[in-house]
């Protein structure tokens, strides 16, 4: 598949034949521009663990004895997605909410920045608490992801960018401390997909 100017060829097994996106987009299928496509991509947990030995393969939650920590997400063309919107929202939270709920997650030492006035709903996961003077420059890798609760834990939507590709994927609580290592593994994976394409 080609996303803007970048073409990748990943294993067919990484994209199911049908997806929740197909059913969501079905009513407007005739109105969609295929050239601005997006693709659902699953990467097996073991594939990540082979590159990141500390990666947790699975855990038990409130409803299932084991849940595999496959990396799943959607690939977008970089030209069609605003990757800075959530980052700016978290950094400017003091301008949006008076006395926002911000605290350090004791399990990861990262900070949770909630999007509502109370500790409810989704939150941003960042490396340091946003400051009231948001004109101050933030570190390039300050923002980690946009998170929400799951059964007995949580997961975060994280972006990794390679050339013209944005892969927005889920990273569970058990592996969120390894986000930089997982990002490096995914960049290596996507680069291998680009190299796998036959020369035209």
JSON list of C-alpha atoms in Angstrom, two decimals:
[
{"chain": "A", "resi": 1, "resn": "UNK", "atom": "CA", "xyz": [0.00, 0.00, 0.00]},
{"chain": "A", "resi": 2, "resn": "UNK", "atom": "CA", "xyz": [1.09, 3.56, -0.66]},
{"chain": "A", "resi": 3, "resn": "UNK", "atom": "CA", "xyz": [0.58, 6.31, 1.92]},
{"chain": "A", "resi": 4, "resn": "UNK", "atom": "CA", "xyz": [1.37, 9.70, 0.40]},
{"chain": "A", "resi": 5, "resn": "UNK", "atom": "CA", "xyz": [4.81, 9.02, -1.13]},
{"chain": "A", "resi": 6, "resn": "UNK", "atom": "CA", "xyz": [5.76, 5.97, 0.98]},
{"chain": "A", "resi": 7, "resn": "UNK", "atom": "CA", "xyz": [4.97, 2.42, -0.16]},
{"chain": "A", "resi": 8, "resn": "UNK", "atom": "CA", "xyz": [5.05, -0.51, 2.24]},
{"chain": "A", "resi": 9, "resn": "UNK", "atom": "CA", "xyz": [4.48, -4.25, 1.76]},
{"chain": "A", "resi": 10, "resn": "UNK", "atom": "CA", "xyz": [3.68, -5.98, 5.05]},
{"chain": "A", "resi": 11, "resn": "UNK", "atom": "CA", "xyz": [2.52, -9.58, 5.64]},
{"chain": "A", "resi": 12, "resn": "UNK", "atom": "CA", "xyz": [-1.09, -10.14, 4.60]},
{"chain": "A", "resi": 13, "resn": "UNK", "atom": "CA", "xyz": [-1.79, -11.83, 7.95]},
{"chain": "A", "resi": 14, "resn": "UNK", "atom": "CA", "xyz": [-1.23, -8.48, 9.70]},
{"chain": "A", "resi": 15, "resn": "UNK", "atom": "CA", "xyz": [-4.44, -7.06, 8.22]},
{"chain": "A", "resi": 16, "resn": "UNK", "atom": "CA", "xyz": [-7.64, -9.04, 8.65]},
{"chain": "A", "resi": 17, "resn": "UNK", "atom": "CA", "xyz": [-9.94, -9.42, 5.65]},
{"chain": "A", "resi": 18, "resn": "UNK", "atom": "CA", "xyz": [-12.67, -7.56, 7.49]},
{"chain": "A", "resi": 19, "resn": "UNK", "atom": "CA", "xyz": [-12.44, -4.98, 10.23]},
{"chain": "A", "resi": 20, "resn": "UNK", "atom": "CA", "xyz": [-14.54, -2.71, 12.39]},
{"chain": "A", "resi": 21, "resn": "UNK", "atom": "CA", "xyz": [-13.48, 0.12, 10.06]},
{"chain": "A", "resi": 22, "resn": "UNK", "atom": "CA", "xyz": [-15.18, -1.63, 7.12]},
{"chain": "A", "resi": 23, "resn": "UNK", "atom": "CA", "xyz": [-18.54, -1.69, 8.90]},
{"chain": "A", "resi": 24, "resn": "UNK", "atom": "CA", "xyz": [-18.16, 1.89, 10.15]},
{"chain": "A", "resi": 25, "resn": "UNK", "atom": "CA", "xyz": [-17.29, 3.21, 6.70]},
{"chain": "A", "resi": 26, "resn": "UNK", "atom": "CA", "xyz": [-19.74, 1.02, 4.74]},
{"chain": "A", "resi": 27, "resn": "UNK", "atom": "CA", "xyz": [-22.58, 3.63, 4.55]},
{"chain": "A", "resi": 28, "resn": "UNK", "atom": "CA", "xyz": [-20.27, 6.18, 2.88]},
{"chain": "A", "resi": 29, "resn": "UNK", "atom": "CA", "xyz": [-18.04, 3.77, 0.96]},
{"chain": "A", "resi": 30, "resn": "UNK", "atom": "CA", "xyz": [-18.93, 5.37, -2.39]},
{"chain": "A", "resi": 31, "resn": "UNK", "atom": "CA", "xyz": [-17.82, 8.79, -1.12]},
{"chain": "A", "resi": 32, "resn": "UNK", "atom": "CA", "xyz": [-14.36, 7.74, 0.04]},
{"chain": "A", "resi": 33, "resn": "UNK", "atom": "CA", "xyz": [-11.16, 8.56, -1.82]},
{"chain": "A", "resi": 34, "resn": "UNK", "atom": "CA", "xyz": [-9.08, 5.38, -1.90]},
{"chain": "A", "resi": 35, "resn": "UNK", "atom": "CA", "xyz": [-5.88, 7.38, -2.40]},
{"chain": "A", "resi": 36, "resn": "UNK", "atom": "CA", "xyz": [-6.25, 8.79, 1.12]},
{"chain": "A", "resi": 37, "resn": "UNK", "atom": "CA", "xyz": [-6.68, 5.33, 2.60]},
{"chain": "A", "resi": 38, "resn": "UNK", "atom": "CA", "xyz": [-5.96, 3.93, 5.99]},
{"chain": "A", "resi": 39, "resn": "UNK", "atom": "CA", "xyz": [-5.22, 0.37, 6.98]},
{"chain": "A", "resi": 40, "resn": "UNK", "atom": "CA", "xyz": [-5.84, -1.66, 10.10]},
{"chain": "A", "resi": 41, "resn": "UNK", "atom": "CA", "xyz": [-2.63, -3.50, 11.03]},
{"chain": "A", "resi": 42, "resn": "UNK", "atom": "CA", "xyz": [-2.03, -6.06, 13.80]},
{"chain": "A", "resi": 43, "resn": "UNK", "atom": "CA", "xyz": [1.51, -7.08, 14.79]},
{"chain": "A", "resi": 44, "resn": "UNK", "atom": "CA", "xyz": [1.82, -10.24, 16.94]},
{"chain": "A", "resi": 45, "resn": "UNK", "atom": "CA", "xyz": [3.03, -9.68, 20.50]},
{"chain": "A", "resi": 46, "resn": "UNK", "atom": "CA", "xyz": [5.80, -12.24, 20.04]},
{"chain": "A", "resi": 47, "resn": "UNK", "atom": "CA", "xyz": [7.17, -10.22, 17.11]},
{"chain": "A", "resi": 48, "resn": "UNK", "atom": "CA", "xyz": [7.60, -7.22, 19.43]},
{"chain": "A", "resi": 49, "resn": "UNK", "atom": "CA", "xyz": [9.02, -9.32, 22.26]},
{"chain": "A", "resi": 50, "resn": "UNK", "atom": "CA", "xyz": [11.70, -10.68, 19.91]},
{"chain": "A", "resi": 51, "resn": "UNK", "atom": "CA", "xyz": [12.90, -7.08, 19.49]},
{"chain": "A", "resi": 52, "resn": "UNK", "atom": "CA", "xyz": [12.11, -5.88, 23.05]},
{"chain": "A", "resi": 53, "resn": "UNK", "atom": "CA", "xyz": [12.84, -8.76, 25.49]},
{"chain": "A", "resi": 54, "resn": "UNK", "atom": "CA", "xyz": [11.17, -6.97, 28.44]},
{"chain": "A", "resi": 55, "resn": "UNK", "atom": "CA", "xyz": [7.87, -6.70, 26.53]},
{"chain": "A", "resi": 56, "resn": "UNK", "atom": "CA", "xyz": [4.98, -8.39, 28.39]},
{"chain": "A", "resi": 57, "resn": "UNK", "atom": "CA", "xyz": [3.28, -10.92, 26.11]},
{"chain": "A", "resi": 58, "resn": "UNK", "atom": "CA", "xyz": [-0.01, -11.16, 28.01]},
{"chain": "A", "resi": 59, "resn": "UNK", "atom": "CA", "xyz": [-1.81, -10.65, 31.29]},
{"chain": "A", "resi": 60, "resn": "UNK", "atom": "CA", "xyz": [-4.99, -11.76, 32.99]},
{"chain": "A", "resi": 61, "resn": "UNK", "atom": "CA", "xyz": [-7.75, -9.20, 33.38]},
{"chain": "A", "resi": 62, "resn": "UNK", "atom": "CA", "xyz": [-11.12, -9.16, 35.15]},
{"chain": "A", "resi": 63, "resn": "UNK", "atom": "CA", "xyz": [-12.81, -11.19, 32.41]},
{"chain": "A", "resi": 64, "resn": "UNK", "atom": "CA", "xyz": [-10.16, -13.24, 30.59]},
{"chain": "A", "resi": 65, "resn": "UNK", "atom": "CA", "xyz": [-7.36, -15.45, 31.93]},
{"chain": "A", "resi": 66, "resn": "UNK", "atom": "CA", "xyz": [-4.88, -14.17, 29.32]},
{"chain": "A", "resi": 67, "resn": "UNK", "atom": "CA", "xyz": [-5.00, -11.28, 26.88]},
{"chain": "A", "resi": 68, "resn": "UNK", "atom": "CA", "xyz": [-2.28, -11.16, 24.24]},
{"chain": "A", "resi": 69, "resn": "UNK", "atom": "CA", "xyz": [-0.56, -7.81, 23.93]},
{"chain": "A", "resi": 70, "resn": "UNK", "atom": "CA", "xyz": [-0.55, -7.70, 20.14]},
{"chain": "A", "resi": 71, "resn": "UNK", "atom": "CA", "xyz": [0.19, -4.26, 18.75]},
{"chain": "A", "resi": 72, "resn": "UNK", "atom": "CA", "xyz": [-2.90, -3.18, 16.85]},
{"chain": "A", "resi": 73, "resn": "UNK", "atom": "CA", "xyz": [-3.62, 0.10, 15.17]},
{"chain": "A", "resi": 74, "resn": "UNK", "atom": "CA", "xyz": [-4.32, 2.04, 12.01]},
{"chain": "A", "resi": 75, "resn": "UNK", "atom": "CA", "xyz": [-1.82, 3.33, 9.48]},
{"chain": "A", "resi": 76, "resn": "UNK", "atom": "CA", "xyz": [-2.67, 6.77, 8.09]},
{"chain": "A", "resi": 77, "resn": "UNK", "atom": "CA", "xyz": [-1.00, 8.93, 5.47]},
{"chain": "A", "resi": 78, "resn": "UNK", "atom": "CA", "xyz": [0.82, 11.69, 7.37]},
{"chain": "A", "resi": 79, "resn": "UNK", "atom": "CA", "xyz": [-0.93, 14.32, 5.24]},
{"chain": "A", "resi": 80, "resn": "UNK", "atom": "CA", "xyz": [-4.36, 13.31, 6.58]},
{"chain": "A", "resi": 81, "resn": "UNK", "atom": "CA", "xyz": [-3.81, 13.37, 10.34]},
{"chain": "A", "resi": 82, "resn": "UNK", "atom": "CA", "xyz": [-2.95, 16.08, 12.87]},
{"chain": "A", "resi": 83, "resn": "UNK", "atom": "CA", "xyz": [-0.39, 14.41, 15.12]},
{"chain": "A", "resi": 84, "resn": "UNK", "atom": "CA", "xyz": [0.13, 17.53, 17.25]},
{"chain": "A", "resi": 85, "resn": "UNK", "atom": "CA", "xyz": [-3.48, 18.19, 18.28]},
{"chain": "A", "resi": 86, "resn": "UNK", "atom": "CA", "xyz": [-3.51, 15.98, 21.39]},
{"chain": "A", "resi": 87, "resn": "UNK", "atom": "CA", "xyz": [0.00, 17.06, 22.36]},
{"chain": "A", "resi": 88, "resn": "UNK", "atom": "CA", "xyz": [-1.02, 20.73, 22.25]},
{"chain": "A", "resi": 89, "resn": "UNK", "atom": "CA", "xyz": [-4.21, 19.97, 24.18]},
{"chain": "A", "resi": 90, "resn": "UNK", "atom": "CA", "xyz": [-2.23, 18.34, 27.01]},
{"chain": "A", "resi": 91, "resn": "UNK", "atom": "CA", "xyz": [0.46, 21.05, 27.08]},
{"chain": "A", "resi": 92, "resn": "UNK", "atom": "CA", "xyz": [-2.17, 23.84, 27.22]},
{"chain": "A", "resi": 93, "resn": "UNK", "atom": "CA", "xyz": [-4.47, 22.10, 29.72]},
{"chain": "A", "resi": 94, "resn": "UNK", "atom": "CA", "xyz": [-4.17, 24.97, 32.25]},
{"chain": "A", "resi": 95, "resn": "UNK", "atom": "CA", "xyz": [-5.68, 27.31, 29.65]},
{"chain": "A", "resi": 96, "resn": "UNK", "atom": "CA", "xyz": [-8.52, 24.89, 28.96]},
{"chain": "A", "resi": 97, "resn": "UNK", "atom": "CA", "xyz": [-9.43, 23.84, 32.52]},
{"chain": "A", "resi": 98, "resn": "UNK", "atom": "CA", "xyz": [-9.13, 25.68, 35.84]},
{"chain": "A", "resi": 99, "resn": "UNK", "atom": "CA", "xyz": [-7.30, 23.40, 38.30]},
{"chain": "A", "resi": 100, "resn": "UNK", "atom": "CA", "xyz": [-6.98, 20.38, 35.98]},
{"chain": "A", "resi": 101, "resn": "UNK", "atom": "CA", "xyz": [-6.46, 16.92, 37.45]},
{"chain": "A", "resi": 102, "resn": "UNK", "atom": "CA", "xyz": [-2.77, 16.06, 36.99]},
{"chain": "A", "resi": 103, "resn": "UNK", "atom": "CA", "xyz": [-0.78, 13.51, 38.98]},
{"chain": "A", "resi": 104, "resn": "UNK", "atom": "CA", "xyz": [2.10, 11.08, 38.70]},
{"chain": "A", "resi": 105, "resn": "UNK", "atom": "CA", "xyz": [1.21, 7.46, 37.94]},
{"chain": "A", "resi": 106, "resn": "UNK", "atom": "CA", "xyz": [3.07, 5.51, 40.65]},
{"chain": "A", "resi": 107, "resn": "UNK", "atom": "CA", "xyz": [3.48, 2.46, 38.38]},
{"chain": "A", "resi": 108, "resn": "UNK", "atom": "CA", "xyz": [5.28, 4.29, 35.58]},
{"chain": "A", "resi": 109, "resn": "UNK", "atom": "CA", "xyz": [6.40, 7.67, 37.01]},
{"chain": "A", "resi": 110, "resn": "UNK", "atom": "CA", "xyz": [4.67, 9.31, 34.03]},
{"chain": "A", "resi": 111, "resn": "UNK", "atom": "CA", "xyz": [1.98, 11.94, 34.56]},
{"chain": "A", "resi": 112, "resn": "UNK", "atom": "CA", "xyz": [-1.73, 11.58, 33.89]},
{"chain": "A", "resi": 113, "resn": "UNK", "atom": "CA", "xyz": [-3.41, 14.73, 32.57]},
{"chain": "A", "resi": 114, "resn": "UNK", "atom": "CA", "xyz": [-7.19, 14.34, 32.56]},
{"chain": "A", "resi": 115, "resn": "UNK", "atom": "CA", "xyz": [-9.33, 15.96, 29.90]},
{"chain": "A", "resi": 116, "resn": "UNK", "atom": "CA", "xyz": [-12.20, 16.77, 32.29]},
{"chain": "A", "resi": 117, "resn": "UNK", "atom": "CA", "xyz": [-12.37, 18.73, 35.56]},
{"chain": "A", "resi": 118, "resn": "UNK", "atom": "CA", "xyz": [-12.62, 15.45, 37.50]},
{"chain": "A", "resi": 119, "resn": "UNK", "atom": "CA", "xyz": [-10.63, 12.22, 37.38]},
{"chain": "A", "resi": 120, "resn": "UNK", "atom": "CA", "xyz": [-12.90, 10.61, 34.83]},
{"chain": "A", "resi": 121, "resn": "UNK", "atom": "CA", "xyz": [-12.80, 9.71, 31.16]},
{"chain": "A", "resi": 122, "resn": "UNK", "atom": "CA", "xyz": [-9.66, 9.61, 29.02]},
{"chain": "A", "resi": 123, "resn": "UNK", "atom": "CA", "xyz": [-6.32, 11.18, 29.90]},
{"chain": "A", "resi": 124, "resn": "UNK", "atom": "CA", "xyz": [-3.01, 12.14, 28.34]},
{"chain": "A", "resi": 125, "resn": "UNK", "atom": "CA", "xyz": [0.12, 10.31, 29.51]},
{"chain": "A", "resi": 126, "resn": "UNK", "atom": "CA", "xyz": [3.16, 12.59, 29.55]},
{"chain": "A", "resi": 127, "resn": "UNK", "atom": "CA", "xyz": [6.68, 12.65, 30.98]},
{"chain": "A", "resi": 128, "resn": "UNK", "atom": "CA", "xyz": [6.28, 15.74, 33.18]},
{"chain": "A", "resi": 129, "resn": "UNK", "atom": "CA", "xyz": [3.39, 17.82, 34.44]},
{"chain": "A", "resi": 130, "resn": "UNK", "atom": "CA", "xyz": [2.37, 20.59, 32.02]},
{"chain": "A", "resi": 131, "resn": "UNK", "atom": "CA", "xyz": [3.26, 24.04, 33.34]},
{"chain": "A", "resi": 132, "resn": "UNK", "atom": "CA", "xyz": [0.91, 27.00, 33.65]},
{"chain": "A", "resi": 133, "resn": "UNK", "atom": "CA", "xyz": [3.16, 29.04, 31.39]},
{"chain": "A", "resi": 134, "resn": "UNK", "atom": "CA", "xyz": [2.59, 26.94, 28.27]},
{"chain": "A", "resi": 135, "resn": "UNK", "atom": "CA", "xyz": [4.83, 29.27, 26.25]},
{"chain": "A", "resi": 136, "resn": "UNK", "atom": "CA", "xyz": [7.72, 27.38, 27.80]},
{"chain": "A", "resi": 137, "resn": "UNK", "atom": "CA", "xyz": [9.19, 24.91, 25.31]},
{"chain": "A", "resi": 138, "resn": "UNK", "atom": "CA", "xyz": [8.31, 21.25, 25.89]},
{"chain": "A", "resi": 139, "resn": "UNK", "atom": "CA", "xyz": [10.70, 18.37, 25.28]},
{"chain": "A", "resi": 140, "resn": "UNK", "atom": "CA", "xyz": [10.35, 16.75, 21.85]},
{"chain": "A", "resi": 141, "resn": "UNK", "atom": "CA", "xyz": [9.39, 13.34, 23.32]},
{"chain": "A", "resi": 142, "resn": "UNK", "atom": "CA", "xyz": [7.31, 14.79, 26.19]},
{"chain": "A", "resi": 143, "resn": "UNK", "atom": "CA", "xyz": [4.00, 13.28, 25.05]},
{"chain": "A", "resi": 144, "resn": "UNK", "atom": "CA", "xyz": [3.44, 9.51, 25.24]},
{"chain": "A", "resi": 145, "resn": "UNK", "atom": "CA", "xyz": [-0.18, 8.80, 24.35]},
{"chain": "A", "resi": 146, "resn": "UNK", "atom": "CA", "xyz": [-3.91, 9.26, 24.85]},
{"chain": "A", "resi": 147, "resn": "UNK", "atom": "CA", "xyz": [-5.23, 6.69, 27.30]},
{"chain": "A", "resi": 148, "resn": "UNK", "atom": "CA", "xyz": [-8.42, 5.10, 28.54]},
{"chain": "A", "resi": 149, "resn": "UNK", "atom": "CA", "xyz": [-9.48, 2.39, 30.98]},
{"chain": "A", "resi": 150, "resn": "UNK", "atom": "CA", "xyz": [-9.85, -1.27, 30.12]},
{"chain": "A", "resi": 151, "resn": "UNK", "atom": "CA", "xyz": [-10.93, -4.18, 32.29]},
{"chain": "A", "resi": 152, "resn": "UNK", "atom": "CA", "xyz": [-8.58, -3.97, 35.25]},
{"chain": "A", "resi": 153, "resn": "UNK", "atom": "CA", "xyz": [-5.98, -1.84, 33.42]},
{"chain": "A", "resi": 154, "resn": "UNK", "atom": "CA", "xyz": [-5.70, 0.74, 30.63]},
{"chain": "A", "resi": 155, "resn": "UNK", "atom": "CA", "xyz": [-4.22, 1.25, 27.22]},
{"chain": "A", "resi": 156, "resn": "UNK", "atom": "CA", "xyz": [-2.89, 4.24, 25.33]},
{"chain": "A", "resi": 157, "resn": "UNK", "atom": "CA", "xyz": [-3.09, 5.28, 21.70]},
{"chain": "A", "resi": 158, "resn": "UNK", "atom": "CA", "xyz": [0.45, 6.12, 20.61]},
{"chain": "A", "resi": 159, "resn": "UNK", "atom": "CA", "xyz": [1.75, 7.49, 17.30]},
{"chain": "A", "resi": 160, "resn": "UNK", "atom": "CA", "xyz": [4.91, 6.40, 15.53]},
{"chain": "A", "resi": 161, "resn": "UNK", "atom": "CA", "xyz": [5.90, 8.33, 12.38]},
{"chain": "A", "resi": 162, "resn": "UNK", "atom": "CA", "xyz": [7.99, 6.93, 9.53]},
{"chain": "A", "resi": 163, "resn": "UNK", "atom": "CA", "xyz": [8.39, 9.10, 6.43]},
{"chain": "A", "resi": 164, "resn": "UNK", "atom": "CA", "xyz": [4.81, 9.71, 5.19]},
{"chain": "A", "resi": 165, "resn": "UNK", "atom": "CA", "xyz": [3.25, 7.14, 7.52]},
{"chain": "A", "resi": 166, "resn": "UNK", "atom": "CA", "xyz": [1.60, 7.55, 10.92]},
{"chain": "A", "resi": 167, "resn": "UNK", "atom": "CA", "xyz": [0.90, 4.30, 12.76]},
{"chain": "A", "resi": 168, "resn": "UNK", "atom": "CA", "xyz": [-1.55, 5.00, 15.59]},
{"chain": "A", "resi": 169, "resn": "UNK", "atom": "CA", "xyz": [-1.43, 1.91, 17.79]},
{"chain": "A", "resi": 170, "resn": "UNK", "atom": "CA", "xyz": [-2.54, 0.66, 21.20]},
{"chain": "A", "resi": 171, "resn": "UNK", "atom": "CA", "xyz": [0.01, 0.15, 23.97]},
{"chain": "A", "resi": 172, "resn": "UNK", "atom": "CA", "xyz": [-1.26, -1.50, 27.14]},
{"chain": "A", "resi": 173, "resn": "UNK", "atom": "CA", "xyz": [-0.47, -0.45, 30.70]},
{"chain": "A", "resi": 174, "resn": "UNK", "atom": "CA", "xyz": [1.89, -3.41, 31.18]},
{"chain": "A", "resi": 175, "resn": "UNK", "atom": "CA", "xyz": [4.17, -2.19, 28.41]},
{"chain": "A", "resi": 176, "resn": "UNK", "atom": "CA", "xyz": [3.75, 1.58, 28.50]},
{"chain": "A", "resi": 177, "resn": "UNK", "atom": "CA", "xyz": [7.07, 2.04, 30.33]},
{"chain": "A", "resi": 178, "resn": "UNK", "atom": "CA", "xyz": [8.73, 0.49, 27.28]},
{"chain": "A", "resi": 179, "resn": "UNK", "atom": "CA", "xyz": [7.16, 2.94, 24.84]},
{"chain": "A", "resi": 180, "resn": "UNK", "atom": "CA", "xyz": [10.52, 4.15, 23.45]},
{"chain": "A", "resi": 181, "resn": "UNK", "atom": "CA", "xyz": [11.76, 0.60, 22.89]},
{"chain": "A", "resi": 182, "resn": "UNK", "atom": "CA", "xyz": [8.45, -0.37, 21.25]},
{"chain": "A", "resi": 183, "resn": "UNK", "atom": "CA", "xyz": [8.63, 2.71, 19.03]},
{"chain": "A", "resi": 184, "resn": "UNK", "atom": "CA", "xyz": [12.14, 1.73, 17.91]},
{"chain": "A", "resi": 185, "resn": "UNK", "atom": "CA", "xyz": [10.95, -1.82, 17.19]},
{"chain": "A", "resi": 186, "resn": "UNK", "atom": "CA", "xyz": [8.00, -0.54, 15.16]},
{"chain": "A", "resi": 187, "resn": "UNK", "atom": "CA", "xyz": [10.18, 1.84, 13.16]},
{"chain": "A", "resi": 188, "resn": "UNK", "atom": "CA", "xyz": [12.44, -1.09, 12.34]},
{"chain": "A", "resi": 189, "resn": "UNK", "atom": "CA", "xyz": [9.39, -3.16, 11.38]},
{"chain": "A", "resi": 190, "resn": "UNK", "atom": "CA", "xyz": [7.90, -0.48, 9.10]},
{"chain": "A", "resi": 191, "resn": "UNK", "atom": "CA", "xyz": [11.28, 0.11, 7.44]},
{"chain": "A", "resi": 192, "resn": "UNK", "atom": "CA", "xyz": [11.46, -3.63, 6.71]},
{"chain": "A", "resi": 193, "resn": "UNK", "atom": "CA", "xyz": [8.00, -3.43, 5.09]},
{"chain": "A", "resi": 194, "resn": "UNK", "atom": "CA", "xyz": [9.23, -0.65, 2.83]},
{"chain": "A", "resi": 195, "resn": "UNK", "atom": "CA", "xyz": [12.30, -2.71, 1.86]},
{"chain": "A", "resi": 196, "resn": "UNK", "atom": "CA", "xyz": [10.08, -5.75, 1.18]},
{"chain": "A", "resi": 197, "resn": "UNK", "atom": "CA", "xyz": [8.32, -4.07, -1.74]},
{"chain": "A", "resi": 198, "resn": "UNK", "atom": "CA", "xyz": [9.43, -5.24, -5.18]},
{"chain": "A", "resi": 199, "resn": "UNK", "atom": "CA", "xyz": [11.32, -2.67, -7.21]},
{"chain": "A", "resi": 200, "resn": "UNK", "atom": "CA", "xyz": [9.12, -1.14, -9.90]}
]
